[in-house]
Every structure is written in structure tokens, then in C-alpha cells.
């Protein structure tokens, strides 16, 4: 990587709500790949998730801001929230490449559950050609290398990188279930996010 190139990580998700698993993953990738910045991009209307988010997009966005405020390399983008239509990652990366210019390399950060379905994403082949994917293998969801190789050939090996990161078996689904039954979420999400959820009575 030449010295004047810039590396930006992209962390897409519904963040319903954002949690420590997302933050540890993003920070590990930032550290190990020497990224200049990680952009958290809350999805407005995720094409791969049935049903609507339980809380509003603005509340998910605000929680992402609260969670990332203390890390100077972390930023939250509204680009998918302010866009009309579905949250295609291909469109997001295309817009970011226009905005940042050719001297920036993009690293899409995902869990294995998300990357295994990459062949279902809009313009997946072109997306994979345009950026790198850094994958954290989530418990119970092995990386489907055969499927990725079948769909993307040598591009899969060249542009999809596996990251050895401590397995944090945290999911937003579990957090929503905990809140619904009145169980604590302290330390599973940053304090500021827990305070906001309790103050607003979200997911309860
Ligand atoms: P839900 O349970 O609602 O699906 P989630 O915890 O999977 O929520 P998402 O917003 O769907 O969170 O995830 C955004 C991205 O972060 C995805 O690529 C997902 O694989 C990844 N991710 C989420 N939690 C973890 C975790 N604990 N470890 C590694 N990756 C994670
Ligand atoms: Mg998920």
C-alpha cells in the first residue's frame, strides 16, 4: 500500500441496536489492517431482512453515534438513511468511491452470516471487485468457502479475507429478547446506548 493511499472500513448493518460485538470487530479490523477510518452505515430498509426494525431508523442512527463517539477513527454515515429506495451496498460503495476518489481503498467488514449470502446481494460480483471484505467468523456460522468460490471464482480468494478475532457471541436479536423479558443488557452495549434504551423504553 503506497503511503498516500487511504483505507476506509465500512461497517454496514441494521444496528438494531448496535452492540459491543460490532465495536470490537470494527476496532480489530481498524487495528490489524491499519485503517484510517471506519464508517458505520445504518441501513434504512435492508433488502435481506424481513420486516421492519423495531425502533425507528433515527433511533438506530443515534445509538450508533452514541456508541462510536469516543473513538476518533469511528464515524457514522447517514447515507443509506437519507437515500430513497433499498440499502444496496453496491450503491453505497459506488457513492463513497465517487466521494473519496481513487486513492481510497474500501474494506467492507462483515460477519460470516452476512458474507455467506453475498451471491444474493445486488451486483455482488461488481461489489466484490470494487472493495475487499474482511470477515469475522461468528459462532455456529462457518465461512462457506465452497459457495463463495463457486459464485465468485478467484475473486473470492483475492478479495475476501478472514479475520481471527475473539468470538463475541453477541447479537442484536439476543439484546432485543433480553429487553423484552426484562433481562439486563449492561456491558453488552456501551453504557451510553444502554442508558438511551432504558430512558426511551426501547424494545420493551
Ligand atoms: P440481528 O440479530 O438483528 O441480525 P446482528 O447482531 O447480527 O443483529 P447486524 O446489524 O445484523 O447485527 O450486523 C451487522 C454486521 O455485523 C453483520 O455483518 C454481522 O455479521 C456483523 N456482526 C454482528 N454481530 C457480530 C458479532 N458478535 N461478531 C462478529 N460480527 C458481528
Ligand atoms: Mg444480523
CSV table of N, CA and C in Angstrom, one decimal, residues 79-80 83-98 122-123 127 130:
chain,number,residue,atom,x,y,z
A,79,UNK,N,-25.9,8.1,5.0
A,79,UNK,CA,-26.1,8.0,3.5
A,79,UNK,C,-27.2,7.0,3.1
A,80,UNK,N,-27.3,5.9,3.9
A,80,UNK,CA,-28.4,4.9,3.5
A,80,UNK,C,-29.7,5.3,4.1
A,83,UNK,N,-31.2,8.1,1.7
A,83,UNK,CA,-31.4,7.7,0.3
A,83,UNK,C,-32.8,7.1,0.2
A,84,UNK,N,-33.4,7.4,-0.9
A,84,UNK,CA,-34.7,6.8,-1.2
A,84,UNK,C,-34.4,5.4,-1.8
A,85,UNK,N,-35.3,4.4,-1.5
A,85,UNK,CA,-35.1,3.1,-2.0
A,85,UNK,C,-34.2,2.2,-1.2
A,86,UNK,N,-34.0,1.0,-1.6
A,86,UNK,CA,-33.3,0.0,-0.8
A,86,UNK,C,-31.8,0.3,-0.5
A,87,UNK,N,-31.3,-0.3,0.6
A,87,UNK,CA,-29.9,-0.1,1.0
A,87,UNK,C,-29.0,-1.0,0.3
A,88,UNK,N,-28.8,-0.8,-0.9
A,88,UNK,CA,-27.8,-1.7,-1.6
A,88,UNK,C,-26.4,-1.3,-1.3
A,89,UNK,N,-25.6,-2.3,-0.8
A,89,UNK,CA,-24.2,-2.0,-0.5
A,89,UNK,C,-23.4,-1.6,-1.8
A,90,UNK,N,-23.8,-2.1,-2.9
A,90,UNK,CA,-23.2,-1.8,-4.2
A,90,UNK,C,-23.3,-0.3,-4.4
A,91,UNK,N,-24.5,0.3,-4.2
A,91,UNK,CA,-24.8,1.7,-4.4
A,91,UNK,C,-24.0,2.5,-3.4
A,92,UNK,N,-23.9,2.1,-2.2
A,92,UNK,CA,-23.2,2.8,-1.1
A,92,UNK,C,-21.7,2.9,-1.4
A,93,UNK,N,-21.1,1.7,-1.8
A,93,UNK,CA,-19.7,1.8,-2.2
A,93,UNK,C,-19.4,2.6,-3.4
A,94,UNK,N,-20.3,2.5,-4.4
A,94,UNK,CA,-20.2,3.4,-5.6
A,94,UNK,C,-20.2,4.8,-5.2
A,95,UNK,N,-21.1,5.2,-4.4
A,95,UNK,CA,-21.2,6.7,-4.0
A,95,UNK,C,-19.9,7.1,-3.2
A,96,UNK,N,-19.5,6.2,-2.3
A,96,UNK,CA,-18.3,6.5,-1.5
A,96,UNK,C,-17.0,6.6,-2.3
A,97,UNK,N,-16.9,5.7,-3.4
A,97,UNK,CA,-15.8,5.8,-4.3
A,97,UNK,C,-15.8,7.1,-5.0
A,98,UNK,N,-16.9,7.6,-5.4
A,98,UNK,CA,-17.0,8.9,-6.0
A,98,UNK,C,-16.6,10.0,-5.1
A,122,UNK,N,-27.3,-7.4,-4.4
A,122,UNK,CA,-27.4,-6.7,-5.7
A,122,UNK,C,-26.0,-6.4,-6.3
A,123,UNK,N,-25.8,-6.8,-7.5
A,123,UNK,CA,-24.5,-6.6,-8.2
A,123,UNK,C,-23.3,-7.0,-7.4
A,127,UNK,N,-19.5,-5.5,-6.8
A,127,UNK,CA,-19.2,-5.0,-5.5
A,127,UNK,C,-17.9,-5.6,-5.0
A,130,UNK,N,-14.8,-4.2,-6.5
A,130,UNK,CA,-14.5,-2.8,-6.1
A,130,UNK,C,-13.9,-2.7,-4.7
